[in-house]
Amino acid sequence: MHTIFFENKPRIIATGTIAGPKECAGVVGKYVDKTLSDDTFGETTYEKAECKMLAYAVRKTIENANLSEKDIDLLISGDLLNQIISASFTARDFDFPFLGVYGACSTLAESMAVAAAFVNAGYHKRIIAATGSHFSSAERQYRYPLELGNTRPPQSQWTVTGAGGVLVGDGGSDVAITCATLGKVVDFGITDVNNMGAAMAPAACDTILNHLRDTGRSVDYYDLIITGDLGALGSRIVKDLTWEKGVDMQKNHVDCGEIVYDVIEREFQGGSGAGCSAVVFGSYIMDGLKKRKLNRVLLCATGALLSTVSSGQGESIPCITHAVAIENI
């Protein structure tokens, strides 16, 4: 059994989002709380800008819930940078406990699952799950210095510049986290750091199939099965993989990376990064849930668990996907 069922149905009280100008030029832009005029956010480095975005997302989440910082019991957060510095440096600005997690781009679903478990058990009343990413900080950590101006291969994705927070609590909303399926590490043998969609798709397939098996649900149970950042190529691959296992997701699957940008062809395979699912879910998807245009959503955040060291040594890319079921009740 890979799935945890939350009998007390922890609620999503509020979300807060911020994103760069490129991200907000697309369909999700009008739902984002704050659009940056440029990707520096008034800071001297991209890493500082990423940290500032994450702090904004946390504060905006609290503000959107009409609460104050003293009402928050815990922050669960992580990011893509070494030693999750964006999350840790953000946490030092707040006077509530911090639990740092790392799941690469699966961090949003991972932190939401942990938050829901704590709230469901009665340990805490209100927990913020948050994450973010920045194109420029991720690019120079995982790939190449920006100054080199390297040509991007067609299978590559564009790391989303943005951050999002999700406030999970014991009441105050009709949007609930009803269960969570924890993923296992799946390695498909991909070594190309510019082909994250192909690397992560098998992990997404594994978690989705385990979720459906554990819950006894069909794909039609959900209005939307949304993956985190497989991009256009990875989205096609995961639909092919699940179809081979007898599960047809053609009608109700979409990937956050596919929809975050205005015209996907301009950004190759679309968006990626921890901020991809955080921004899209916290703005566009949550708006649909609140307005009951969507009533049952399975959020499957996908993560590639690689490092610059492992890639430099020729290791393949192990990946993971965590899923949370979000329903109007």
Short mmCIF file of C-alpha atoms in Angstrom, two decimals:
data_model
loop_
_atom_site.label_atom_id
_atom_site.label_comp_id
_atom_site.label_asym_id
_atom_site.label_seq_id
_atom_site.Cartn_x
_atom_site.Cartn_y
_atom_site.Cartn_z
CA MET A 1 0.00 0.00 0.00
CA HIS A 2 1.53 3.27 -1.16
CA THR A 3 -1.41 5.51 -0.23
CA ILE A 4 -2.27 7.29 3.03
CA PHE A 5 -5.96 8.09 3.56
CA PHE A 6 -6.79 11.18 5.62
CA GLU A 7 -10.01 10.50 7.49
CA ASN A 8 -10.17 14.04 8.90
CA LYS A 9 -9.78 15.55 5.42
CA PRO A 10 -7.30 18.41 5.95
CA ARG A 11 -8.33 21.51 4.04
CA ILE A 12 -6.46 23.80 1.70
CA ILE A 13 -7.30 27.15 3.25
CA ALA A 14 -5.39 29.43 0.90
CA THR A 15 -2.55 29.67 -1.59
CA GLY A 16 -0.11 32.39 -2.59
CA THR A 17 1.84 32.65 -5.84
CA ILE A 18 4.43 34.77 -7.59
CA ALA A 19 6.00 34.31 -11.02
CA GLY A 20 8.19 35.97 -13.59
CA PRO A 21 7.02 37.92 -16.65
CA LYS A 22 7.54 34.99 -19.05
CA GLU A 23 5.44 32.67 -16.87
CA CYS A 24 2.66 35.21 -16.41
CA ALA A 25 2.36 35.82 -20.15
CA GLY A 26 0.51 32.51 -20.46
CA VAL A 27 -2.90 31.27 -19.39
CA VAL A 28 -2.01 31.08 -15.70
CA GLY A 29 -0.80 34.67 -15.50
CA LYS A 30 -4.08 36.31 -14.54
CA TYR A 31 -4.48 33.92 -11.61
CA VAL A 32 -1.02 34.58 -10.11
CA ASP A 33 -0.93 36.94 -7.13
CA LYS A 34 2.14 38.88 -8.23
CA THR A 35 3.85 39.21 -11.60
CA LEU A 36 7.50 40.25 -11.58
CA SER A 37 8.60 42.96 -13.99
CA ASP A 38 11.98 41.24 -14.31
CA ASP A 39 13.60 38.12 -12.92
CA THR A 40 15.95 39.86 -10.47
CA PHE A 41 13.11 41.00 -8.16
CA GLY A 42 15.32 43.94 -7.14
CA GLU A 43 18.11 41.68 -5.87
CA THR A 44 21.80 41.47 -6.79
CA THR A 45 21.84 37.71 -7.49
CA TYR A 46 19.36 35.21 -8.90
CA GLU A 47 19.65 33.09 -5.76
CA LYS A 48 18.60 36.04 -3.62
CA ALA A 49 15.71 36.67 -6.01
CA GLU A 50 14.59 33.04 -5.65
CA CYS A 51 14.68 33.31 -1.87
CA LYS A 52 12.74 36.58 -1.97
CA MET A 53 10.07 35.01 -4.20
CA LEU A 54 9.62 32.11 -1.82
CA ALA A 55 9.30 34.45 1.16
CA TYR A 56 6.70 36.47 -0.74
CA ALA A 57 4.71 33.32 -1.52
CA VAL A 58 4.67 32.35 2.17
CA ARG A 59 3.56 35.82 3.27
CA LYS A 60 0.95 36.06 0.51
CA THR A 61 -0.48 32.68 1.50
CA ILE A 62 -0.91 33.90 5.07
CA GLU A 63 -2.43 37.17 3.83
CA ASN A 64 -4.88 35.40 1.51
CA ALA A 65 -6.07 33.32 4.47
CA ASN A 66 -6.69 36.50 6.50
CA LEU A 67 -4.31 35.23 9.16
CA SER A 68 -1.09 36.43 10.76
CA GLU A 69 2.27 34.73 11.17
CA LYS A 70 1.45 33.74 14.75
CA ASP A 71 -1.39 31.57 13.41
CA ILE A 72 1.03 29.32 11.49
CA ASP A 73 2.38 26.23 13.25
CA LEU A 74 4.94 25.02 10.72
CA LEU A 75 6.56 25.74 7.36
CA ILE A 76 7.46 22.74 5.19
CA SER A 77 9.57 23.80 2.24
CA GLY A 78 12.38 22.90 -0.11
CA ASP A 79 13.87 23.98 -3.42
CA LEU A 80 16.37 22.96 -6.10
CA LEU A 81 19.51 24.70 -4.87
CA ASN A 82 22.29 23.02 -2.92
CA GLN A 83 21.36 22.50 0.74
CA ILE A 84 17.87 23.93 -0.05
CA ILE A 85 19.19 27.39 0.74
CA SER A 86 16.16 29.25 -0.64
CA ALA A 87 13.86 27.45 1.79
CA SER A 88 16.25 27.71 4.74
CA PHE A 89 17.03 31.37 4.16
CA THR A 90 13.32 32.09 3.77
CA ALA A 91 12.54 30.32 7.05
CA ARG A 92 14.93 32.56 8.99
CA ASP A 93 12.61 35.50 8.26
CA PHE A 94 9.69 33.86 10.08
CA ASP A 95 9.00 33.03 13.71
CA PHE A 96 7.53 29.57 13.24
CA PRO A 97 9.16 26.12 12.99
CA PHE A 98 10.64 24.93 9.72
CA LEU A 99 10.88 21.44 8.24
CA GLY A 100 13.15 21.29 5.21
CA VAL A 101 12.38 18.66 2.57
CA TYR A 102 13.95 17.75 -0.74
CA GLY A 103 12.20 16.05 -3.59
CA ALA A 104 13.49 18.18 -6.47
CA CYS A 105 10.46 19.19 -8.54
CA SER A 106 8.19 16.84 -6.56
CA THR A 107 8.66 19.04 -3.48
CA LEU A 108 5.21 20.64 -3.60
CA ALA A 109 3.28 17.36 -3.45
CA GLU A 110 5.76 15.93 -0.93
CA SER A 111 5.39 18.89 1.42
CA MET A 112 1.60 18.93 1.00
CA ALA A 113 1.43 15.22 1.85
CA VAL A 114 3.52 15.71 5.00
CA ALA A 115 1.47 18.77 5.98
CA ALA A 116 -1.79 16.88 5.49
CA ALA A 117 -0.50 13.98 7.60
CA PHE A 118 0.46 16.30 10.47
CA VAL A 119 -2.88 18.13 10.36
CA ASN A 120 -4.87 14.92 10.00
CA ALA A 121 -3.16 13.47 13.08
CA GLY A 122 -3.88 16.61 15.09
CA TYR A 123 -0.25 17.59 15.64
CA HIS A 124 -0.71 21.00 14.03
CA LYS A 125 -3.66 23.15 12.95
CA ARG A 126 -2.12 25.20 10.14
CA ILE A 127 0.91 24.34 8.03
CA ILE A 128 2.31 26.07 4.96
CA ALA A 129 3.80 23.88 2.23
CA ALA A 130 5.88 25.96 -0.15
CA THR A 131 8.49 25.74 -2.87
CA GLY A 132 9.89 27.66 -5.79
CA SER A 133 12.57 27.81 -8.46
CA HIS A 134 14.37 30.28 -10.72
CA PHE A 135 15.50 29.67 -14.27
CA SER A 136 18.85 31.39 -13.92
CA SER A 137 19.86 29.87 -10.57
CA ALA A 138 18.88 26.35 -11.66
CA GLU A 139 20.49 26.67 -15.08
CA ARG A 140 23.90 27.58 -13.77
CA GLN A 141 23.79 24.99 -11.00
CA TYR A 142 22.60 22.01 -13.03
CA ARG A 143 23.68 22.80 -16.59
CA TYR A 144 25.90 25.61 -17.86
CA PRO A 145 26.95 29.15 -16.89
CA LEU A 146 24.45 31.57 -18.38
CA GLU A 147 27.24 33.61 -19.95
CA LEU A 148 28.14 30.72 -22.27
CA GLY A 149 24.88 31.08 -24.18
CA ASN A 150 24.66 27.37 -24.91
CA THR A 151 22.24 26.16 -27.58
CA ARG A 152 19.30 24.36 -26.01
CA PRO A 153 18.35 20.95 -27.46
CA PRO A 154 14.73 20.46 -28.62
CA GLN A 155 13.88 18.05 -25.77
CA SER A 156 14.85 20.57 -23.09
CA GLN A 157 12.52 22.50 -20.80
CA TRP A 158 12.62 25.95 -19.26
CA THR A 159 12.86 26.13 -15.46
CA VAL A 160 9.97 28.20 -14.14
CA THR A 161 10.81 31.39 -12.28
CA GLY A 162 8.19 31.42 -9.56
CA ALA A 163 7.10 30.23 -6.14
CA GLY A 164 3.93 29.09 -4.44
CA GLY A 165 2.62 28.37 -0.98
CA VAL A 166 -0.28 26.17 0.13
CA LEU A 167 -1.84 26.56 3.58
CA VAL A 168 -3.12 23.23 4.89
CA GLY A 169 -5.38 23.38 7.94
CA ASP A 170 -8.09 21.66 9.93
CA GLY A 171 -10.96 23.71 8.52
CA GLY A 172 -11.96 26.91 6.79
CA SER A 173 -12.41 25.62 3.24
CA ASP A 174 -14.33 23.11 1.15
CA VAL A 175 -11.16 22.04 -0.70
CA ALA A 176 -9.69 18.99 1.04
CA ILE A 177 -6.70 16.70 0.70
CA THR A 178 -8.31 13.28 0.97
CA CYS A 179 -5.31 11.01 0.41
CA ALA A 180 -1.70 10.97 -0.71
CA THR A 181 0.28 8.39 -2.62
CA LEU A 182 4.00 8.39 -1.86
CA GLY A 183 6.19 7.53 -4.79
CA LYS A 184 9.15 5.22 -5.08
CA VAL A 185 12.37 5.96 -6.92
CA VAL A 186 12.23 4.82 -10.55
CA ASP A 187 15.24 4.93 -12.86
CA PHE A 188 14.57 4.51 -16.58
CA GLY A 189 18.26 4.75 -17.49
CA ILE A 190 18.12 8.29 -18.92
CA THR A 191 21.43 10.17 -18.54
CA ASP A 192 20.62 13.32 -20.54
CA VAL A 193 20.10 16.24 -18.13
CA ASN A 194 18.27 18.07 -20.92
CA ASN A 195 15.62 15.36 -21.19
CA MET A 196 13.85 15.50 -17.83
CA GLY A 197 10.45 14.63 -19.28
CA ALA A 198 11.58 11.22 -20.50
CA ALA A 199 13.44 10.56 -17.25
CA MET A 200 10.49 11.40 -14.98
CA ALA A 201 7.58 9.94 -16.97
CA PRO A 202 8.09 6.33 -15.74
CA ALA A 203 8.01 7.52 -12.11
CA ALA A 204 4.78 9.42 -12.79
CA CYS A 205 3.27 6.33 -14.40
CA ASP A 206 4.25 4.16 -11.43
CA THR A 207 2.71 6.49 -8.84
CA ILE A 208 -0.49 7.06 -10.81
CA LEU A 209 -1.02 3.33 -11.27
CA ASN A 210 -0.30 2.65 -7.59
CA HIS A 211 -2.74 5.39 -6.59
CA LEU A 212 -5.53 3.99 -8.74
CA ARG A 213 -4.82 0.48 -7.47
CA ASP A 214 -4.75 1.50 -3.79
CA THR A 215 -7.89 3.63 -3.98
CA GLY A 216 -9.88 1.39 -6.32
CA ARG A 217 -10.58 4.42 -8.49
CA SER A 218 -10.55 4.79 -12.24
CA VAL A 219 -9.08 7.75 -14.08
CA ASP A 220 -12.62 8.98 -14.71
CA TYR A 221 -13.00 9.61 -10.97
CA TYR A 222 -10.89 12.74 -11.41
CA ASP A 223 -11.74 15.83 -13.38
CA LEU A 224 -8.03 16.33 -13.87
CA ILE A 225 -4.88 14.29 -13.34
CA ILE A 226 -2.14 16.88 -13.41
CA THR A 227 1.57 16.12 -13.46
CA GLY A 228 4.15 18.61 -12.29
CA ASP A 229 6.71 19.25 -14.99
CA LEU A 230 7.00 16.49 -17.55
CA GLY A 231 6.61 19.00 -20.35
CA ALA A 232 5.03 18.21 -23.70
CA LEU A 233 7.29 15.24 -24.47
CA GLY A 234 7.07 13.71 -21.00
CA SER A 235 3.31 14.18 -20.97
CA ARG A 236 2.99 12.15 -24.16
CA ILE A 237 5.30 9.48 -22.76
CA VAL A 238 3.38 9.06 -19.48
CA LYS A 239 0.09 8.75 -21.36
CA ASP A 240 1.64 6.07 -23.56
CA LEU A 241 3.06 4.22 -20.54
CA THR A 242 -0.23 4.19 -18.64
CA TRP A 243 -2.12 3.20 -21.79
CA GLU A 244 0.16 0.18 -22.13
CA LYS A 245 -0.97 -0.80 -18.60
CA GLY A 246 -4.64 -0.48 -19.55
CA VAL A 247 -5.20 3.04 -18.20
CA ASP A 248 -6.30 5.73 -20.65
CA MET A 249 -5.54 9.28 -19.44
CA GLN A 250 -5.96 11.02 -22.79
CA LYS A 251 -9.10 12.93 -21.78
CA ASN A 252 -8.24 14.24 -18.32
CA HIS A 253 -4.47 14.50 -18.07
CA VAL A 254 -2.51 17.72 -18.37
CA ASP A 255 0.98 18.72 -17.31
CA CYS A 256 1.80 21.98 -15.54
CA GLY A 257 4.82 22.40 -17.80
CA GLU A 258 2.63 22.20 -20.88
CA ILE A 259 0.32 25.03 -19.86
CA VAL A 260 2.52 27.46 -17.93
CA TYR A 261 3.93 29.29 -20.96
CA ASP A 262 2.15 31.27 -23.66
CA VAL A 263 3.22 29.34 -26.75
CA ILE A 264 4.92 26.09 -25.84
CA GLU A 265 7.01 25.92 -28.99
CA ARG A 266 8.92 29.00 -27.88
CA GLU A 267 10.02 27.24 -24.72
CA PHE A 268 10.81 23.89 -26.34
CA GLN A 269 9.00 21.24 -24.24
CA GLY A 270 7.51 23.73 -21.76
CA GLY A 271 8.16 24.43 -18.11
CA SER A 272 9.99 22.57 -15.38
CA GLY A 273 11.29 23.21 -11.87
CA ALA A 274 9.83 23.07 -8.39
CA GLY A 275 8.07 26.36 -9.06
CA CYS A 276 6.22 24.92 -12.06
CA SER A 277 3.64 22.89 -10.13
CA ALA A 278 3.64 25.42 -7.27
CA VAL A 279 2.65 28.32 -9.51
CA VAL A 280 0.18 26.44 -11.71
CA PHE A 281 -1.55 24.60 -8.87
CA GLY A 282 -1.58 27.56 -6.48
CA SER A 283 -3.15 29.87 -9.07
CA TYR A 284 -4.92 28.29 -12.03
CA ILE A 285 -5.92 24.92 -10.55
CA MET A 286 -6.95 26.29 -7.15
CA ASP A 287 -9.12 28.90 -8.85
CA GLY A 288 -10.94 26.08 -10.64
CA LEU A 289 -11.41 24.16 -7.38
CA LYS A 290 -12.71 27.19 -5.49
CA LYS A 291 -15.19 27.99 -8.26
CA ARG A 292 -16.11 24.29 -8.52
CA LYS A 293 -15.17 24.14 -12.17
CA LEU A 294 -12.99 21.32 -10.90
CA ASN A 295 -14.07 19.06 -8.04
CA ARG A 296 -11.58 16.20 -8.02
CA VAL A 297 -7.93 16.71 -8.92
CA LEU A 298 -4.97 14.37 -8.58
CA LEU A 299 -1.78 16.44 -8.34
CA CYS A 300 1.29 14.36 -9.22
CA ALA A 301 4.46 16.40 -8.77
CA THR A 302 7.44 14.87 -10.55
CA GLY A 303 11.07 15.13 -9.48
CA ALA A 304 14.47 14.19 -10.93
CA LEU A 305 16.82 13.26 -8.09
CA LEU A 306 20.09 14.06 -9.79
CA SER A 307 23.02 16.27 -8.81
CA THR A 308 25.88 17.89 -10.68
CA VAL A 309 28.21 15.27 -9.18
CA SER A 310 26.12 12.28 -10.29
CA SER A 311 25.62 13.73 -13.77
CA GLY A 312 29.33 14.47 -14.11
CA GLN A 313 30.11 10.87 -13.24
CA GLY A 314 27.75 9.57 -15.92
CA GLU A 315 25.05 8.28 -13.58
CA SER A 316 21.51 7.84 -14.85
CA ILE A 317 18.73 9.97 -13.39
CA PRO A 318 16.58 8.43 -10.62
CA CYS A 319 13.16 10.05 -10.41
CA ILE A 320 10.17 10.16 -8.09
CA THR A 321 6.54 11.27 -8.15
CA HIS A 322 4.32 12.00 -5.16
CA ALA A 323 0.56 12.42 -5.61
CA VAL A 324 -2.10 14.16 -3.52
CA ALA A 325 -5.83 13.84 -4.16
CA ILE A 326 -7.65 17.15 -3.76
CA GLU A 327 -11.43 17.21 -3.69
CA ASN A 328 -14.31 19.54 -2.98
CA ILE A 329 -16.38 18.19 -0.12
#
